[in-house]
mmCIF file with all atom_site columns, C-alpha atoms in Angstrom:
data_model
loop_
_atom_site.group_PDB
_atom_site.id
_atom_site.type_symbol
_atom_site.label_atom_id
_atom_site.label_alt_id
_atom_site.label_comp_id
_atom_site.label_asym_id
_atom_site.label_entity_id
_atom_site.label_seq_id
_atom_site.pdbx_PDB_ins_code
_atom_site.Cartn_x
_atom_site.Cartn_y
_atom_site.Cartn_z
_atom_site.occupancy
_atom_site.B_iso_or_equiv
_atom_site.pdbx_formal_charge
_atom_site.auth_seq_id
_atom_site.auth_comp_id
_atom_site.auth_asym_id
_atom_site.auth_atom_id
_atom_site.pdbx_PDB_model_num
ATOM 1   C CA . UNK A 1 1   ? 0.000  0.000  0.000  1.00 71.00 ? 1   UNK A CA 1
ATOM 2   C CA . UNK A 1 2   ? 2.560  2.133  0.848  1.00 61.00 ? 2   UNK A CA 1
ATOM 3   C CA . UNK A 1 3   ? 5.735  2.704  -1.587 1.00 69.00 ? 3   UNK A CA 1
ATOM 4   C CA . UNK A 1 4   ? 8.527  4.857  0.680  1.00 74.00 ? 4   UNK A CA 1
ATOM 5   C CA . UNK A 1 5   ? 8.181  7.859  3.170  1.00 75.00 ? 5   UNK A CA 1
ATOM 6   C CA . UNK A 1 6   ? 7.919  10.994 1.089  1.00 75.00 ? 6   UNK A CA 1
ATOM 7   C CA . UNK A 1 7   ? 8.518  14.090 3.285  1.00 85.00 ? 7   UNK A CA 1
ATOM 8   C CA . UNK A 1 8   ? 9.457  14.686 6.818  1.00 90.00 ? 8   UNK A CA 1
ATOM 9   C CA . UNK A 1 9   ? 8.084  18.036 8.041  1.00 89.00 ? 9   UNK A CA 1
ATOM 10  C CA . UNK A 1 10  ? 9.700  20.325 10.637 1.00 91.00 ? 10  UNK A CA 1
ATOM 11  C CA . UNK A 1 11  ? 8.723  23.407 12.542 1.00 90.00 ? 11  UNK A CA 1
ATOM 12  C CA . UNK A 1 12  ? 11.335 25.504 13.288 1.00 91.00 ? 12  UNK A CA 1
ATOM 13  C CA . UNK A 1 13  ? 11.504 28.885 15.577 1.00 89.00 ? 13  UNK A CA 1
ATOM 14  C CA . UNK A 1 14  ? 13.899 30.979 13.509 1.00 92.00 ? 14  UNK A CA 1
ATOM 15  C CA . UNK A 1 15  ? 13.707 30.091 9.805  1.00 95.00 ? 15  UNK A CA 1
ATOM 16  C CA . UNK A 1 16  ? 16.843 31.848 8.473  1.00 96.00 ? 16  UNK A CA 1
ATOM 17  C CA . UNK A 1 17  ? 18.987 30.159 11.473 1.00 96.00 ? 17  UNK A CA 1
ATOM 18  C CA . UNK A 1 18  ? 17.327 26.782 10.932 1.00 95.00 ? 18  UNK A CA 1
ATOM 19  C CA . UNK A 1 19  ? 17.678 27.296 6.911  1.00 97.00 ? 19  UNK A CA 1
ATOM 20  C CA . UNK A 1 20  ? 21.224 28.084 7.594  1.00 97.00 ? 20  UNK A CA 1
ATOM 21  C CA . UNK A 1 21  ? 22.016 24.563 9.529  1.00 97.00 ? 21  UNK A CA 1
ATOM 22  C CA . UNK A 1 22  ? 20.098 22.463 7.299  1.00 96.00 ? 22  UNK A CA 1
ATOM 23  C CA . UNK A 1 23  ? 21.482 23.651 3.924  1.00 97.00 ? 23  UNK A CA 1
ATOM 24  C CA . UNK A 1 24  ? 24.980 24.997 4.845  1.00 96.00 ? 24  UNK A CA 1
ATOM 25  C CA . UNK A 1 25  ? 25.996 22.626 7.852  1.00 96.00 ? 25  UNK A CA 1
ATOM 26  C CA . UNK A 1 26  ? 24.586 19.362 6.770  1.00 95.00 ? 26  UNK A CA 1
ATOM 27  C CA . UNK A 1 27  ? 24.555 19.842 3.180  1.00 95.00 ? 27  UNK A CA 1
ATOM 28  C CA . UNK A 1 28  ? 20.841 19.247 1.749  1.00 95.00 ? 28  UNK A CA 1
ATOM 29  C CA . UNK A 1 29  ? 19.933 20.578 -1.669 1.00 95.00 ? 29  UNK A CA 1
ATOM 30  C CA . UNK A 1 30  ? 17.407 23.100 -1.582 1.00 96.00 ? 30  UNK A CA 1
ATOM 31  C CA . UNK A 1 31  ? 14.124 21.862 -4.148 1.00 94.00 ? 31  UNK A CA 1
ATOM 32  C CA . UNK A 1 32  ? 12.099 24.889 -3.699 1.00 94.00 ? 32  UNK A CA 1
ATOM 33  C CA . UNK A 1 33  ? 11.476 27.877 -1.269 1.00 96.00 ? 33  UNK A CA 1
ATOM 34  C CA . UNK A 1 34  ? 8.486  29.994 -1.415 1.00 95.00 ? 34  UNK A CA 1
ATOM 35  C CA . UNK A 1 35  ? 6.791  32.498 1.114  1.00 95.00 ? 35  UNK A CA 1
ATOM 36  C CA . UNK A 1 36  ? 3.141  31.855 1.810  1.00 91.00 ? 36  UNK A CA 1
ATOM 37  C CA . UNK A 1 37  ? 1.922  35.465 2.490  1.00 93.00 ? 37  UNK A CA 1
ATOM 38  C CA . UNK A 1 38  ? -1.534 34.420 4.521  1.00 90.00 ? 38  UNK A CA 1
ATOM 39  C CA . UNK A 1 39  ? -0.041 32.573 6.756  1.00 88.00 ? 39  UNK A CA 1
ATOM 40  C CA . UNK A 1 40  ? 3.403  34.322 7.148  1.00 90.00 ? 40  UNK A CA 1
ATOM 41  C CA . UNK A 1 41  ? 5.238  31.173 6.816  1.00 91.00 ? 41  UNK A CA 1
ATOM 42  C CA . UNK A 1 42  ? 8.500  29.993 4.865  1.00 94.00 ? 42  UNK A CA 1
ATOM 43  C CA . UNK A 1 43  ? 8.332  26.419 3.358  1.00 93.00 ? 43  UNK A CA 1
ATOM 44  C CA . UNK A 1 44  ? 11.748 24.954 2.134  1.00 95.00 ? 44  UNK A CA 1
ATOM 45  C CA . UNK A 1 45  ? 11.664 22.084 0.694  1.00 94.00 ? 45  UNK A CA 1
ATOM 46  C CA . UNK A 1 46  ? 15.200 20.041 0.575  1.00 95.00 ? 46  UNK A CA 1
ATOM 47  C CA . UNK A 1 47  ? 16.256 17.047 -0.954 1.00 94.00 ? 47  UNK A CA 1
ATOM 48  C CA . UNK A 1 48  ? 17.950 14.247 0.654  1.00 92.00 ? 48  UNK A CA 1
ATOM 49  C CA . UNK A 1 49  ? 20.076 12.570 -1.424 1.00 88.00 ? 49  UNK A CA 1
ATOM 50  C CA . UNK A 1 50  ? 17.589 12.958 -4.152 1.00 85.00 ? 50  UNK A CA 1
ATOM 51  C CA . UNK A 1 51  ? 15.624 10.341 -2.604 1.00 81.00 ? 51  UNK A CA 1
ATOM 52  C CA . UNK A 1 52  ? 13.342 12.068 0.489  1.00 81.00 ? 52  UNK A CA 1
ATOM 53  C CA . UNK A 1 53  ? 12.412 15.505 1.416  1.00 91.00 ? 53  UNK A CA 1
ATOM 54  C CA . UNK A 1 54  ? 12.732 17.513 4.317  1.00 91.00 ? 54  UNK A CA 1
ATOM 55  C CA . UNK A 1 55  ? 9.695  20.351 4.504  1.00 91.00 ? 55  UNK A CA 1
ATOM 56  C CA . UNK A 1 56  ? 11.164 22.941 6.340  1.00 92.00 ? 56  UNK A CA 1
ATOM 57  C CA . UNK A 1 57  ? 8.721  25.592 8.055  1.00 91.00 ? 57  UNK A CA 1
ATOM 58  C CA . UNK A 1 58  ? 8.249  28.790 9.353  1.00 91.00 ? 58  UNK A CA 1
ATOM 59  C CA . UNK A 1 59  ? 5.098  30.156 11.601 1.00 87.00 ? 59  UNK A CA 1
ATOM 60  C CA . UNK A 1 60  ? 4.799  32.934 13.885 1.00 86.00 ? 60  UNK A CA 1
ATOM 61  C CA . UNK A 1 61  ? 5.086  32.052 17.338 1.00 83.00 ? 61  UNK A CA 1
ATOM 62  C CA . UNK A 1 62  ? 4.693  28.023 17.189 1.00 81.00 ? 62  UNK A CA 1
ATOM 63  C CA . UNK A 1 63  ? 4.469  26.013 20.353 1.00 78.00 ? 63  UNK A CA 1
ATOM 64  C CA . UNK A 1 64  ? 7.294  24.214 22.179 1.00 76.00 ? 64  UNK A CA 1
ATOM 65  C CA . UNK A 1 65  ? 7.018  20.600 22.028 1.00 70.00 ? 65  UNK A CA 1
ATOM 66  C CA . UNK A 1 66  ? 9.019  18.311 23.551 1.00 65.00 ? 66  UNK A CA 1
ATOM 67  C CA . UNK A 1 67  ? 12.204 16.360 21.335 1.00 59.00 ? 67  UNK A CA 1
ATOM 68  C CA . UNK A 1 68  ? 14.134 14.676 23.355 1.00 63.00 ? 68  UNK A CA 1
ATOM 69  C CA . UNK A 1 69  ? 14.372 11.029 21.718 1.00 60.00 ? 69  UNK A CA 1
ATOM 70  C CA . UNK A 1 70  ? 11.730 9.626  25.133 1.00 65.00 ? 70  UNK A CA 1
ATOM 71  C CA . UNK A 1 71  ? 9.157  12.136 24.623 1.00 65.00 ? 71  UNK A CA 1
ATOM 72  C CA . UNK A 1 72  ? 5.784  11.538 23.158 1.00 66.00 ? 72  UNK A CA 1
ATOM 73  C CA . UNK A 1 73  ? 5.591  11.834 19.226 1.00 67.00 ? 73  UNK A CA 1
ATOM 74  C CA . UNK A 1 74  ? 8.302  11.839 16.819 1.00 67.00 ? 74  UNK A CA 1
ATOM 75  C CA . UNK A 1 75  ? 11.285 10.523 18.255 1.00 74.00 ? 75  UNK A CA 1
ATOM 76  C CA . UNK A 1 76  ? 14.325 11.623 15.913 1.00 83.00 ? 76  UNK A CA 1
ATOM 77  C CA . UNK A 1 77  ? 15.288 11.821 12.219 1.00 90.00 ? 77  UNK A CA 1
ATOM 78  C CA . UNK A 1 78  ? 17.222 9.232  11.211 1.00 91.00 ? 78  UNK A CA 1
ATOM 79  C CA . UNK A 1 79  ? 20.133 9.813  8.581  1.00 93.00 ? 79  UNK A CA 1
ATOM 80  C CA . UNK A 1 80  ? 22.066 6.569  6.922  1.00 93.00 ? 80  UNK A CA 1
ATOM 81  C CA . UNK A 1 81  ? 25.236 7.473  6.696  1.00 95.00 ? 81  UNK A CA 1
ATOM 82  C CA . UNK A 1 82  ? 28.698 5.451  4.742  1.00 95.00 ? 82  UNK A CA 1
ATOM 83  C CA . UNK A 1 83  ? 31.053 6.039  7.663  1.00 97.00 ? 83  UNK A CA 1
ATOM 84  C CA . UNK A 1 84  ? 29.425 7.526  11.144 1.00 96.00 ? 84  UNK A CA 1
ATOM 85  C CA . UNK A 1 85  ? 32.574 8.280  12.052 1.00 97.00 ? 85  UNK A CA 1
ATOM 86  C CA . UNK A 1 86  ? 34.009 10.408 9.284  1.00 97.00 ? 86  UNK A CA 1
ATOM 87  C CA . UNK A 1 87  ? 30.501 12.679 9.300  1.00 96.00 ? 87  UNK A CA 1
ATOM 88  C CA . UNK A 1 88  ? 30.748 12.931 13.170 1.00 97.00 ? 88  UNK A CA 1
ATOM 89  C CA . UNK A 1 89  ? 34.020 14.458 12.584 1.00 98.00 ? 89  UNK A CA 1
ATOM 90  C CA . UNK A 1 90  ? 32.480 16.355 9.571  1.00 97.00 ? 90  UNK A CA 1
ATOM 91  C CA . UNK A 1 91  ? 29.746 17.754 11.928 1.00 97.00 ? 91  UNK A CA 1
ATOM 92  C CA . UNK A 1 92  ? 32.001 18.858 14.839 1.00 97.00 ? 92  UNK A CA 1
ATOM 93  C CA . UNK A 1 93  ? 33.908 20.680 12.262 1.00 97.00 ? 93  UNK A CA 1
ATOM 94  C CA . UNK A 1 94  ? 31.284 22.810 11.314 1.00 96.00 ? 94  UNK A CA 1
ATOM 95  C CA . UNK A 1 95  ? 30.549 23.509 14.632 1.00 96.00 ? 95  UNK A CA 1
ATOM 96  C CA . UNK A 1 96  ? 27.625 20.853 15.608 1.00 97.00 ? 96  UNK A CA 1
ATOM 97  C CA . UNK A 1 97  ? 28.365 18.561 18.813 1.00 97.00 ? 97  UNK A CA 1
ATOM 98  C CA . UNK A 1 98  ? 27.972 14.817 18.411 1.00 98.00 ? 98  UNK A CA 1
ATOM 99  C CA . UNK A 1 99  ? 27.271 12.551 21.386 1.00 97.00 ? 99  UNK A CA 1
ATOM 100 C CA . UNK A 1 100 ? 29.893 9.471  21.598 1.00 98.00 ? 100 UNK A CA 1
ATOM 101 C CA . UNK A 1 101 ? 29.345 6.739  19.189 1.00 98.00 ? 101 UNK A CA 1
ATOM 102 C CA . UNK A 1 102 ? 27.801 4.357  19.964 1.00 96.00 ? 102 UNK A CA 1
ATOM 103 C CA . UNK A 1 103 ? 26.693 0.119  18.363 1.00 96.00 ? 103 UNK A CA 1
ATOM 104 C CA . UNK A 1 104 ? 23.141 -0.687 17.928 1.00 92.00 ? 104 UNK A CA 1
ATOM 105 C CA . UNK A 1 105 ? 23.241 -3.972 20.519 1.00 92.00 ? 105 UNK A CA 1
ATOM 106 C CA . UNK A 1 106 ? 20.973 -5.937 17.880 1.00 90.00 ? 106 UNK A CA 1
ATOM 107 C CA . UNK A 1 107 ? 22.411 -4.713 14.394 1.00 92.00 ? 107 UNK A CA 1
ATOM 108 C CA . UNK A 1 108 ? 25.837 -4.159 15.327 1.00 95.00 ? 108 UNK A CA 1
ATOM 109 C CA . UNK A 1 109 ? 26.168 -0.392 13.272 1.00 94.00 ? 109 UNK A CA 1
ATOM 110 C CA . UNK A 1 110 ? 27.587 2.350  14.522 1.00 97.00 ? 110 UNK A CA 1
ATOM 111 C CA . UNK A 1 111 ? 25.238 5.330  15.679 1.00 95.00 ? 111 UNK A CA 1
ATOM 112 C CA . UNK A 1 112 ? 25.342 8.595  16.745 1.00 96.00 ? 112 UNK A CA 1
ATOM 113 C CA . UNK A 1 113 ? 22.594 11.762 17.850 1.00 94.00 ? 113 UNK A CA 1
ATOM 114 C CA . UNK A 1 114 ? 23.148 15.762 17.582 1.00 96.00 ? 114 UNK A CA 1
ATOM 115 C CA . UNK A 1 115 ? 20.693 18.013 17.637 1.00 94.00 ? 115 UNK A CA 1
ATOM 116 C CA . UNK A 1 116 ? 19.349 20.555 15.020 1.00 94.00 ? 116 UNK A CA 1
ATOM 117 C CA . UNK A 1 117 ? 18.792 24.537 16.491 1.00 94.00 ? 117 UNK A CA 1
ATOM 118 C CA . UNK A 1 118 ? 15.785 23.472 18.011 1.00 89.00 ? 118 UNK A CA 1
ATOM 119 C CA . UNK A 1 119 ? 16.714 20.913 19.948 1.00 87.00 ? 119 UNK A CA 1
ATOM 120 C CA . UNK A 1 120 ? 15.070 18.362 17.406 1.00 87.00 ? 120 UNK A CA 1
ATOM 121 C CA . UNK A 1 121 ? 17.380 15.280 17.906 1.00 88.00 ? 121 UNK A CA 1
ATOM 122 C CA . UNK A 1 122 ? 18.679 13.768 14.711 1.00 91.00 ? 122 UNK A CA 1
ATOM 123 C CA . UNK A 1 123 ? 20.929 10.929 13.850 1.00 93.00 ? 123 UNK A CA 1
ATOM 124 C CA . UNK A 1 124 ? 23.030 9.078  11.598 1.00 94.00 ? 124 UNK A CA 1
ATOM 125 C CA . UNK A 1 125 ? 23.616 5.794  11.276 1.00 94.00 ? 125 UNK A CA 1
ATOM 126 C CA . UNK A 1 126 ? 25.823 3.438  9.728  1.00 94.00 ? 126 UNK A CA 1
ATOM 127 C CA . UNK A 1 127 ? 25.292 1.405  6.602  1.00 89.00 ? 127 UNK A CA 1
#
């Protein structure tokens, strides 16, 4: 019934600075950007390795909501990554802290979480 995930959307707080980590510190391609006037909102769209989509967006004032990975809801973002370790090192150059690697007890890959400017944790794990 269903073929693949399509889009994951985010809400961020401050669009330029979340805009600004999601294009220039992790590298996604930016599909399309557009400013919806009624609702005072950004929507980026950006491409993950050509295969998924990120929906990046902006509102006025939008709620906290919990993200650390035991909260209710969404728990992270998952990346798959080559080589954790090289893009750990990748990501603490550009200025992003990486908790300690760490192996998935019942696959055996390498993993690792950091968070995006809103706390939102992400992660990438190995191939």
């Amino acid at each position: 019934m269903f073929n693949r995930i399509h889009h994951t959307a985010i809400i961020c707080s401050n669009y330029e600075i979340s805009k600004e980590f999601y294009v220039n510190k992790l590298g996604l391609k930016v599909v399309a950007e557009v400013f919806r006037e009624e609702r005072k909102s950004w929507k980026l769209d950006l491409a993950v390795n050509d295969l998924y989509q990120i929906e990046l967006f902006s509102f006025e004032n939008p709620p906290e909501r919990p993200s650390r990975p035991e909260a209710c809801g969404l728990r992270h973002l998952a990346f798959e990554v080559d080589d954790v370790e090289k893009v750990a090192q990748v990501l603490n150059e550009r200025g992003l802290v990486t908790e300690p690697i760490r192996i998935d007890e019942f696959t055996g890959k390498q993993f690792t979480f950091f968070a995006d400017p809103d706390g939102l944790p992400l992660e990438i794990y190995g191939r």
